[in-house]
Short mmCIF file of C-alpha atoms in Angstrom, two decimals:
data_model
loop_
_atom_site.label_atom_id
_atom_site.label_comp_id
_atom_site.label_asym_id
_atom_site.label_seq_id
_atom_site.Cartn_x
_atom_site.Cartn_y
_atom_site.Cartn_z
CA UNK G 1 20.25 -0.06 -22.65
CA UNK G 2 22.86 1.39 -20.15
CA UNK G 3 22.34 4.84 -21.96
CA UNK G 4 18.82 5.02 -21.98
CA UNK G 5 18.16 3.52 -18.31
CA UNK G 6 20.39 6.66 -17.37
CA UNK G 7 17.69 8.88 -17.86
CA UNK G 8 15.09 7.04 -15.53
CA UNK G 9 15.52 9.06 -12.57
CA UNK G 10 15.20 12.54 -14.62
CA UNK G 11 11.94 14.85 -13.75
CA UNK G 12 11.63 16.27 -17.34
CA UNK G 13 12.61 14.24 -20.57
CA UNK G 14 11.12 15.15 -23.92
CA UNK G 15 8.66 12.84 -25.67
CA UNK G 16 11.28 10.56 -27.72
CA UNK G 17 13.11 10.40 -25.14
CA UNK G 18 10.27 9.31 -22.55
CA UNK G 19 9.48 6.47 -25.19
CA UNK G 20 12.75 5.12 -25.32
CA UNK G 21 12.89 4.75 -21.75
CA UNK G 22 9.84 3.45 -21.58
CA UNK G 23 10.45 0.52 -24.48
CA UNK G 24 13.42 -0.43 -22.62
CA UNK G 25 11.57 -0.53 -18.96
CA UNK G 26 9.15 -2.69 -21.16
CA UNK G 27 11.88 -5.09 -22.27
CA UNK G 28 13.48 -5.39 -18.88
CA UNK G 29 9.64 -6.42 -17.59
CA UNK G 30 9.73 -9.24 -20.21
CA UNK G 31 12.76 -10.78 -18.69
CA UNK G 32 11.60 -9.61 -14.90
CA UNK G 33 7.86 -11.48 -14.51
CA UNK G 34 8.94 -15.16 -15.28
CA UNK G 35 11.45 -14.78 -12.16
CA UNK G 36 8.49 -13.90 -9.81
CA UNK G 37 6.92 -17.10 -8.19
CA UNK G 38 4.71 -17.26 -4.95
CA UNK G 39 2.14 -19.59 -3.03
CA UNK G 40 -1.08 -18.56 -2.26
CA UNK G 41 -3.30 -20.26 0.78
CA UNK G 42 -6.48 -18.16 -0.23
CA UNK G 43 -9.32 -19.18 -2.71
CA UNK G 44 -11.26 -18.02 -5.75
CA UNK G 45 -14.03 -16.73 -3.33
CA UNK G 46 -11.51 -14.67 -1.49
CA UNK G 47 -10.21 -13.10 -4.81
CA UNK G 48 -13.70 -12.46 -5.56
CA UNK G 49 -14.55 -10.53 -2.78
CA UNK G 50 -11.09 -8.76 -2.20
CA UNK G 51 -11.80 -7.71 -6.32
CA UNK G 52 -14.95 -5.59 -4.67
CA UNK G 53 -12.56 -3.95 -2.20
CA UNK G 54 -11.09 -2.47 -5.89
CA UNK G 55 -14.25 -0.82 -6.86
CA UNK G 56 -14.83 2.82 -7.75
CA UNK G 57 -18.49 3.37 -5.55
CA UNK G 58 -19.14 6.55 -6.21
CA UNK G 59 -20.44 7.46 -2.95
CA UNK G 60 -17.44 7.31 -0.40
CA UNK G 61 -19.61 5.94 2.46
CA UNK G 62 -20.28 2.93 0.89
CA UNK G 63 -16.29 1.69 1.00
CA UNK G 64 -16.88 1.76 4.67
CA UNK G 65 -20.65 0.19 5.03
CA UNK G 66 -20.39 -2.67 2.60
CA UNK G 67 -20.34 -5.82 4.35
CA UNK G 68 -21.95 -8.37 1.77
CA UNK G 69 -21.71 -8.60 -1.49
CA UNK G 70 -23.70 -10.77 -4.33
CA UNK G 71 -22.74 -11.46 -7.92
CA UNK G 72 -26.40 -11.87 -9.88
CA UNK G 73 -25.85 -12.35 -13.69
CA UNK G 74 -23.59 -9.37 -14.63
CA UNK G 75 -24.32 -6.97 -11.59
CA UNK G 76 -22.81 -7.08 -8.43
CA UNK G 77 -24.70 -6.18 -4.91
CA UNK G 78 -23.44 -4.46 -1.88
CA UNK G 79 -25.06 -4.88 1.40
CA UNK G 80 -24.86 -3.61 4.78
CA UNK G 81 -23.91 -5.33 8.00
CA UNK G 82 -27.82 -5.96 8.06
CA UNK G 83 -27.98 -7.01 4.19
CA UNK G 84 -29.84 -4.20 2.91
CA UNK G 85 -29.29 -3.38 -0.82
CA UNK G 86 -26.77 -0.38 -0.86
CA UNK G 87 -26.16 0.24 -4.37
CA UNK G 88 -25.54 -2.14 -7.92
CA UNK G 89 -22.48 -2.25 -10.35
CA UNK G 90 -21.45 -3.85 -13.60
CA UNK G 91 -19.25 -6.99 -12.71
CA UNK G 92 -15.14 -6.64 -13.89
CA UNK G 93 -14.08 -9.04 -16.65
CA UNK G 94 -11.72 -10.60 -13.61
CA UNK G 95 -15.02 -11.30 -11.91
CA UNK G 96 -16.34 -12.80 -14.69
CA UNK G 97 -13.40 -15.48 -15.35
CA UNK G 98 -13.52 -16.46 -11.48
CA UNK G 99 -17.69 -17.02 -12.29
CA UNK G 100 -16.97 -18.70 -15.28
CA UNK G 101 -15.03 -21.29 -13.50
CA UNK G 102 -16.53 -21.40 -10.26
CA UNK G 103 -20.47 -21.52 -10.80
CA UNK G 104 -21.23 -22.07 -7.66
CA UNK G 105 -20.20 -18.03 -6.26
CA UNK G 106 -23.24 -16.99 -7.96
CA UNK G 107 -26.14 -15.56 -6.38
CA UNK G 108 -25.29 -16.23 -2.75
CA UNK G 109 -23.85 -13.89 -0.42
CA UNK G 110 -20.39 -13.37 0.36
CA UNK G 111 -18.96 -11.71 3.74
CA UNK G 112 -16.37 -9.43 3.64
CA UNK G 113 -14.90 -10.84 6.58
CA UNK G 114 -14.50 -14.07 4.64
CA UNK G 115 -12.03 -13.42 3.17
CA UNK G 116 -9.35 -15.84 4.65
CA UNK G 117 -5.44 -15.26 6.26
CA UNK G 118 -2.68 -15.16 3.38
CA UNK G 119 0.31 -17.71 4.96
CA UNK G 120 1.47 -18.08 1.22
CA UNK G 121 4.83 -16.69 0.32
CA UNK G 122 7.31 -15.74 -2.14
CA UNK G 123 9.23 -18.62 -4.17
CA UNK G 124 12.60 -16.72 -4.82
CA UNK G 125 15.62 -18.01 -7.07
CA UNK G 126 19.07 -17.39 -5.70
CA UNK G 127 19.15 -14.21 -7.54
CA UNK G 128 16.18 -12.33 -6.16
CA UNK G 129 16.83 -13.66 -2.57
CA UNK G 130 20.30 -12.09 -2.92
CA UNK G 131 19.02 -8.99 -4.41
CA UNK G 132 15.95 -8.92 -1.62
CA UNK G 133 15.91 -5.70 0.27
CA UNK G 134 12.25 -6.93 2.34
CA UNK G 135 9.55 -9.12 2.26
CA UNK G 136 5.95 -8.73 3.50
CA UNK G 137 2.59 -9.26 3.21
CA UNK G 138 2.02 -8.18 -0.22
CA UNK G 139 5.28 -6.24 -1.47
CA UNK G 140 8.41 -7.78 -2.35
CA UNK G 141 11.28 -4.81 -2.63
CA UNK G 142 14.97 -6.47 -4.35
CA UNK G 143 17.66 -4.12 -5.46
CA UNK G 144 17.93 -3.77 -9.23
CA UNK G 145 20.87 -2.24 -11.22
CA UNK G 146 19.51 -0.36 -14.00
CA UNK G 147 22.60 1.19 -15.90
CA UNK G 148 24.73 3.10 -13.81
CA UNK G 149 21.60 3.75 -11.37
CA UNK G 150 20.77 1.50 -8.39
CA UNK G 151 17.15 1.40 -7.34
CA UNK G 152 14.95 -0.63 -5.51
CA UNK G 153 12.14 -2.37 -7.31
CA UNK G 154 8.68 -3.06 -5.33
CA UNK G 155 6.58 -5.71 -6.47
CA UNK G 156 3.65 -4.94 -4.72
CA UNK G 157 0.13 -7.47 -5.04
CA UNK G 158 -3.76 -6.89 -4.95
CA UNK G 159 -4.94 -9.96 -6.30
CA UNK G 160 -4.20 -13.16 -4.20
CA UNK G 161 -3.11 -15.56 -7.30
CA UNK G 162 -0.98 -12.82 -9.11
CA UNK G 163 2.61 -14.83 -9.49
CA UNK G 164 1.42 -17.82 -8.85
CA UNK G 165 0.90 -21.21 -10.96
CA UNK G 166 -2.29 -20.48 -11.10
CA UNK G 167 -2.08 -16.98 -12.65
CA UNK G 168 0.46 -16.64 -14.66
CA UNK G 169 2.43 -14.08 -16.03
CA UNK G 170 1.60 -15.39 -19.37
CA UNK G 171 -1.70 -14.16 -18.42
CA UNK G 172 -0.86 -10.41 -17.70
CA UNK G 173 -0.50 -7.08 -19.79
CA UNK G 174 1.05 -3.92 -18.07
CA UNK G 175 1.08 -0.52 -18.67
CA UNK G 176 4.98 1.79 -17.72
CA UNK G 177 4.00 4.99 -16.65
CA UNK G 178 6.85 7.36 -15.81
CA UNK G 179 7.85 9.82 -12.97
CA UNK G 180 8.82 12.57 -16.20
CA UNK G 181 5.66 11.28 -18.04
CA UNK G 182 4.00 13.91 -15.15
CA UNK G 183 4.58 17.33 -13.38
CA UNK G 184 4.91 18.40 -9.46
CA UNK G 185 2.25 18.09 -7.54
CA UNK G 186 1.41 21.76 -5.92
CA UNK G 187 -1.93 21.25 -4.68
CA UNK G 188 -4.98 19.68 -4.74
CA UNK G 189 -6.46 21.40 -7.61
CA UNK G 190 -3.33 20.31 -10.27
CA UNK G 191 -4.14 17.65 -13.08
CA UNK G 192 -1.94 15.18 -14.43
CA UNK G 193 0.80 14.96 -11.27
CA UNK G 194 2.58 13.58 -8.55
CA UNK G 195 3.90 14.25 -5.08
CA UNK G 196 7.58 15.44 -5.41
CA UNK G 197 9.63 16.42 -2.11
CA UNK G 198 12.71 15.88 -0.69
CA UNK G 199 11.06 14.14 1.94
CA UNK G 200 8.92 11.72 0.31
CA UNK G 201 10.25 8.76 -1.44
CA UNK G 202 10.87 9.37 -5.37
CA UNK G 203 9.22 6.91 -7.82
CA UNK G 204 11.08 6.79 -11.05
CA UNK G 205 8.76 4.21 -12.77
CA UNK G 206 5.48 2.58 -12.18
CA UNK G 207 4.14 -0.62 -14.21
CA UNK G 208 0.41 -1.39 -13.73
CA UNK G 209 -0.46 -5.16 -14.07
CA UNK G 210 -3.48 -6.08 -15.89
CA UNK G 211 -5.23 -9.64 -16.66
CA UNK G 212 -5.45 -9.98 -20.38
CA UNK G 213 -8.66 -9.40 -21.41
CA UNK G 214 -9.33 -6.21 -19.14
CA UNK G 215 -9.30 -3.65 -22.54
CA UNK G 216 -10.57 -1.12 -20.30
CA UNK G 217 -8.04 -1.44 -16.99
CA UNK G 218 -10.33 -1.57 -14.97
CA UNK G 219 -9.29 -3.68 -12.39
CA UNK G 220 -5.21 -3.13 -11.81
CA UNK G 221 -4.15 -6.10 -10.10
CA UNK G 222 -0.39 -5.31 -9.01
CA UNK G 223 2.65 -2.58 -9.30
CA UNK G 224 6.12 -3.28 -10.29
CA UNK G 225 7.39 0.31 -8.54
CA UNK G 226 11.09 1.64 -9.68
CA UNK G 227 12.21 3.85 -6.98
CA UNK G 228 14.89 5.32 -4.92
CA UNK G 229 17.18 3.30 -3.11
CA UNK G 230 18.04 4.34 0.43
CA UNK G 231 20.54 3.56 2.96
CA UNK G 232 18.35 2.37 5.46
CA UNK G 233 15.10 2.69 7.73
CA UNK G 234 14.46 4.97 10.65
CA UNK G 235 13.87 2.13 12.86
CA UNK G 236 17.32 0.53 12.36
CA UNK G 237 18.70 3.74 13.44
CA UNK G 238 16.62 4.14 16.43
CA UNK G 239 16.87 0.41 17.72
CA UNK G 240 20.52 0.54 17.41
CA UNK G 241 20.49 4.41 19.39
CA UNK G 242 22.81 5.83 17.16
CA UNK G 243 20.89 8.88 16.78
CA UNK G 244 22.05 11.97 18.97
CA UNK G 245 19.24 15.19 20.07
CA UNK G 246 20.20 17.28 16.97
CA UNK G 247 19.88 14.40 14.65
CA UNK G 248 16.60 13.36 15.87
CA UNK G 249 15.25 16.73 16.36
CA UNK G 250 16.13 17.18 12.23
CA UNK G 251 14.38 13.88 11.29
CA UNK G 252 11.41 15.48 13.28
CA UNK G 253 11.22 18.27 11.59
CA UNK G 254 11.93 16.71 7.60
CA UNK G 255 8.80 14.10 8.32
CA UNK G 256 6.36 16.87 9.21
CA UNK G 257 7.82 18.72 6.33
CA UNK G 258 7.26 15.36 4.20
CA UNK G 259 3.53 14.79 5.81
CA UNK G 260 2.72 18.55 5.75
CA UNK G 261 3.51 18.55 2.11
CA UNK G 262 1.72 15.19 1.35
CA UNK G 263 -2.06 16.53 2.93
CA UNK G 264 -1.33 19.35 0.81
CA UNK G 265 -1.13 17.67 -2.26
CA UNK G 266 -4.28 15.72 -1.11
CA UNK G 267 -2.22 12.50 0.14
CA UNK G 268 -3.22 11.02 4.03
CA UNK G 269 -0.12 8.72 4.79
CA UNK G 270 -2.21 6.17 7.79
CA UNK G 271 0.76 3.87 7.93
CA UNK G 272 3.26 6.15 9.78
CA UNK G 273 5.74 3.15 11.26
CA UNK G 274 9.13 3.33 11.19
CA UNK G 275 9.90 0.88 8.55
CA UNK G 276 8.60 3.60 6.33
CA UNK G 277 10.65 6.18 6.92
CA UNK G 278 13.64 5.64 5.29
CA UNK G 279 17.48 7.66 4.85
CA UNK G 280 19.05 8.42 1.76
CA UNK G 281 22.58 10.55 2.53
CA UNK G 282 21.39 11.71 6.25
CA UNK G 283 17.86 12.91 4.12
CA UNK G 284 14.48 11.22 6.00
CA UNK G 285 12.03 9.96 3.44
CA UNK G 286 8.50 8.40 3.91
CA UNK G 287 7.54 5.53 1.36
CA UNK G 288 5.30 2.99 1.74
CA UNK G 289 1.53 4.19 0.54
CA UNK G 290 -0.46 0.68 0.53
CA UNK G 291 -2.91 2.57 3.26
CA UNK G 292 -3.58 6.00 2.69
CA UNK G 293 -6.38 8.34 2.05
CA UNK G 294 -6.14 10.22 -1.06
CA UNK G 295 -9.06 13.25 -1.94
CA UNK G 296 -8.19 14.36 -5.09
CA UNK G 297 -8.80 11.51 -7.51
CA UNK G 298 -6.04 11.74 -9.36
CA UNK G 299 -5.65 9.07 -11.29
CA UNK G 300 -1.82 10.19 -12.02
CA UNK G 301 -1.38 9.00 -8.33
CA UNK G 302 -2.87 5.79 -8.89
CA UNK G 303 -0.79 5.09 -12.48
CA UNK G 304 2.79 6.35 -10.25
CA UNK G 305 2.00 3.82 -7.58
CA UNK G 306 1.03 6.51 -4.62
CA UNK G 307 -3.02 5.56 -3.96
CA UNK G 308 -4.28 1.92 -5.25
CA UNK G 309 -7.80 1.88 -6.78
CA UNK G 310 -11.37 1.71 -5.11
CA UNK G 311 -13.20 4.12 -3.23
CA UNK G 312 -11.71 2.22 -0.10
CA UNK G 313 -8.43 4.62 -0.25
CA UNK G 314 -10.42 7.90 -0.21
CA UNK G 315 -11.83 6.86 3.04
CA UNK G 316 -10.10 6.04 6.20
CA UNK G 317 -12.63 4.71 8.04
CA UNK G 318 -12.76 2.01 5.19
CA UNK G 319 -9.01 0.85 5.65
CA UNK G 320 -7.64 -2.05 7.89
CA UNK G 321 -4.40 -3.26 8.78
CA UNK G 322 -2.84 -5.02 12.10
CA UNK G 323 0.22 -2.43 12.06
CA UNK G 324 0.29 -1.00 14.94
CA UNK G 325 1.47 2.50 13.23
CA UNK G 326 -2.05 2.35 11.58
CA UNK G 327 -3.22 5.51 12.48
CA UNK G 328 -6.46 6.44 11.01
CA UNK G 329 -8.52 3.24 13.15
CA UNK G 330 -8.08 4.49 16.58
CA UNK G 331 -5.71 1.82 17.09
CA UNK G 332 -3.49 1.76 20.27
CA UNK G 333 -2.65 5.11 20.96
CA UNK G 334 -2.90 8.48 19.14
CA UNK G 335 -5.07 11.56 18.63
CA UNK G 336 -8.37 10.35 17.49
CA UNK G 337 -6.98 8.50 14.52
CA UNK G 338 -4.32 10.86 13.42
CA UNK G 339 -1.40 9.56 15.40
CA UNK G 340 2.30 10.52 15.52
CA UNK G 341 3.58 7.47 17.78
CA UNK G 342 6.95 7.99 15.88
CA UNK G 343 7.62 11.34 17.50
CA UNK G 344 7.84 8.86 20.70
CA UNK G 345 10.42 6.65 19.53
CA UNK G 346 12.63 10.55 18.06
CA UNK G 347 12.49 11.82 22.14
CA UNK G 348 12.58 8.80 23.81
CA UNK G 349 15.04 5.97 24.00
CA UNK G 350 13.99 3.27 22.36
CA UNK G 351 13.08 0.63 24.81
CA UNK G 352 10.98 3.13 26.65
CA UNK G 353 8.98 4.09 23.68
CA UNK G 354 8.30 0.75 22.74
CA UNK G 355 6.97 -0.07 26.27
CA UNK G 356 5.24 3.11 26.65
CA UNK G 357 3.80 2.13 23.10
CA UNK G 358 3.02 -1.54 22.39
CA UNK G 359 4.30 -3.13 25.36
CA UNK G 360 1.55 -5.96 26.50
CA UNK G 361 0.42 -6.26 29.82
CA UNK G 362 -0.13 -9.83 31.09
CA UNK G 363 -2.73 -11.02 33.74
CA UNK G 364 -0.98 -10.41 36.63
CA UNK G 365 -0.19 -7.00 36.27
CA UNK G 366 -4.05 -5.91 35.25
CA UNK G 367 -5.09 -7.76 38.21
CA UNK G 368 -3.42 -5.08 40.22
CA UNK G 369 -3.80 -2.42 37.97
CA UNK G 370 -7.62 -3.33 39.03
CA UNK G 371 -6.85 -3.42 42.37
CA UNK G 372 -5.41 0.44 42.69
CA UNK G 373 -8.39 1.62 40.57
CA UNK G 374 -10.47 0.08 43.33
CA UNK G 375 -8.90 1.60 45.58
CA UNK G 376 -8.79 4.74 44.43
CA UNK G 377 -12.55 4.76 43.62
CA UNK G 378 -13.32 4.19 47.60
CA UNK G 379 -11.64 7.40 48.97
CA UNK G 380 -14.14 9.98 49.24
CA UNK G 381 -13.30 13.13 46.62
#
C-alpha cells in the first residue's frame, strides 16, 4: 500500500498504474466510512427539497426562480415565487425512497425556504478529532497519512442524513476518480480536465458518494476530497500581523494569478474569505469551491470535487450563503457582486479592515449618523 499511495499526488500515471491506485484508495474508503458519524436536526422534507437544489434544469434561469416545488406521481414541479408551473422533471430514485416512506410529501407544495437550520454535528472518535484540521457546516477536513504523503482529506455533505444512523454507510456506493485520471485545464473549450495552478489548491483524489440503488449517479450526495496539505490559512497570518508590505503585496499578486486563471478555465470562485486561501511553503493557494459558478459543464470538474451538481452552480444569482466573503449576492460591500474584500485585509492592518468591513454599528451610533445626514441635508447647496 505504501508503494502505490506514493503515486497519488502524480499528474500523469499510465493506466495500470492509475488502477492500482485507485483499488487501494478504494480499500482505504472501506475502512474510512464506518469512522464517520454525525447528527442531523433537519427532516425528510428538507432532504427532499434540498435534493431539487441538485437538479440539472436545463434552462439556467430556473435555478434562480424556483421557489416551490411538487412531487406528483413520478414528476416533479417547479414553481415561481407566485406558483406558476415553470418546467417538469423525472423524480431521482433518492426522491423516490424519501416518498416511499413518507406518503404524506406527495402532491402538496413545498417552499424552498423550508428548508430548516442544520445545528447537527459531527460525532468524532478520538482519532479523527486528533487528526481534525476544521469543522463546518458541511465539510469535515482531518489530516490523513497516505504512505509517505500527508494530505488533508475533506469530507464534504449534500444530503442532510449522509453519516448519520439514519443513512448509513452500508447504504452508499462511490465512485474514485483521480487528479492523473484527467489533463490541465487550458480553457474553456478543453474536455475531460481540471484546473491545475500553482495557485489553486491541488486535488489528488475525489470519491463521489452515491445511495445504492442510483445505477445512473444521478444524484451525488457527498465528496471524500484527497488534497494538498498546507501550512496554514491567510487569515491566521493576517490576524496575527506577521505579514510585512513585500509579503503581502506577493500574496496579492499569486491570488489574482490563481482567480485570473480560474475564470479562464470557466471557474467563478464567490466564496473569496480568508479561510480559503491557504500557504503551502510561502505559496498562496485558494481551495474551498462549495459556492462557485462554473460555465463550462464539465463534468470532469464535478467528478474532481471543483463544481457540485445542479444548475444552481452555473448561476450566481442562484447561490446563498451567510459568509460574509460571499461575493456574487451583493452582500456587504464589493463591486456589484464581484468583490475583493480580501485585498482590504493585504493593505490594511487587520483590525482596521475588519471594522472598515464587517464591523456592526449599534443604535446609538446610527442615531447620530442620522442626525449629521440631517444636518447636512438643511444647508442650502
Amino acid at each position: 500500500m505504501l508503494t502505490e499511495f506514493c503515486l497519488l499526488s502524480a499528474l500523469t500515471l499510465n493506466s495500470d498504474e492509475r488502477e492500482v491506485l485507485r483499488d487501494e484508495i478504494n480499500e482505504w474508503m472501506k475502512l474510512f466510512l464506518p469512522k464517520l458519524e454525525r447528527e442531523s436536526t433537519r427532516t425528510e422534507k428538507c432532504r427532499l427539497i434540498a435534493s431539487v437544489e441538485r437538479y440539472e434544469f436545463g434552462r439556467i434561469l430556473l435555478a434562480r426562480e424556483w421557489q416551490f416545488c411538487k412531487f406528483v406521481g413520478k414528476t416533479l414541479i417547479i414553481f415561481d415565487n407566485e406558483r406558476r408551473e415553470l418546467g417538469q422533471f423525472k423524480i431521482t430514485s433518492f426522491q423516490k425512497k424519501i416518498l416511499r416512506r413518507n406518503p404524506s410529501l406527495e402532491n402538496v407544495f413545498h417552499g424552498r425556504s423550508e428548508i430548516k437550520e442544520e445545528n447537527g454535528f459531527w460525532k468524532l472518535n478520538d482519532e479523527l478529532e486528533r487528526k481534525k484540521i476544521s469543522e463546518g457546516g458541511e465539510a469535515l477536513i482531518i489530516l490523513e497519512q497516505f504512505g509517505k504523503l500527508k494530505a488533508a482529506v475533506r469530507i464534504h455533505i449534500f444530503d442532510a442524513f449522509l453519516f448519520t444512523a439514519r443513512f448509513g454507510v452500508n447504504e452508499l456506493n462511490w465512485k474514485t476518480h483521480l487528479i492523473s485520471d484527467f489533463e490541465k485545464a487550458e480553457n474553456r473549450a478543453d474536455k475531460a480536465v481540471v484546473p491545475i495552478h500553482e495557485n489553486v489548491v491541488k486535488n489528488f483524489a475525489n470519491v463521489e458518494l452515491f445511495q445504492i440503488g442510483d445505477d445512473n449517479e444521478e444524484d451525488c450526495l457527498g465528496w471524500i476530497t484527497i488534497l494538498e496539505k498546507c501550512d496554514g490559512n491567510l487569515r491566521t497570518e493576517l490576524k496575527n500581523e506577521s505579514l510585512n508590505l513585500e509579503e503581502r503585496k506577493k500574496i496579492a499578486i499569486e491570488l489574482k494569478a490563481g482567480f485570473d486563471y480560474l475564470r479562464i478555465v470557466g471557474i467563478w470562485h464567490c466564496d473569496q474569505k480568508l479561510d480559503n486561501f491557504l500557504m503551502l511553503g510561502g505559496v498562496t493557494k485558494i481551495c474551498d469551491f462549495g459556492l462557485i459558478e462554473e460555465t463550462t459543464r464539465r463534468r470532469s470538474y464535478r467528478q474532481m470535487g471543483y463544481c457540485r451538481n445542479g444548475t444552481k452552480f452555473r448561476n450566481t444569482w442562484a447561490l446563498f450563503s451567510g459568509s460574509p466573503a460571499f461575493s456574487n449576492q451583493w452582500q456587504l460591500t464589493g463591486n456589484y457582486g464581484h468583490s475583493d474584500n480580501y485585498f482590504c485585509f493585504l493593505m490594511c492592518d487587520w483590525k482596521t479592515s475588519w471594522s472598515l468591513l464587517y464591523q456592526p454599528i449599534d443604535e446609538k451610533e446610527q442615531r447620530k449618523i442620522n442626525r449629521i445626514i440631517e444636518i447636512l441635508m438643511t444647508i442650502p447647496t
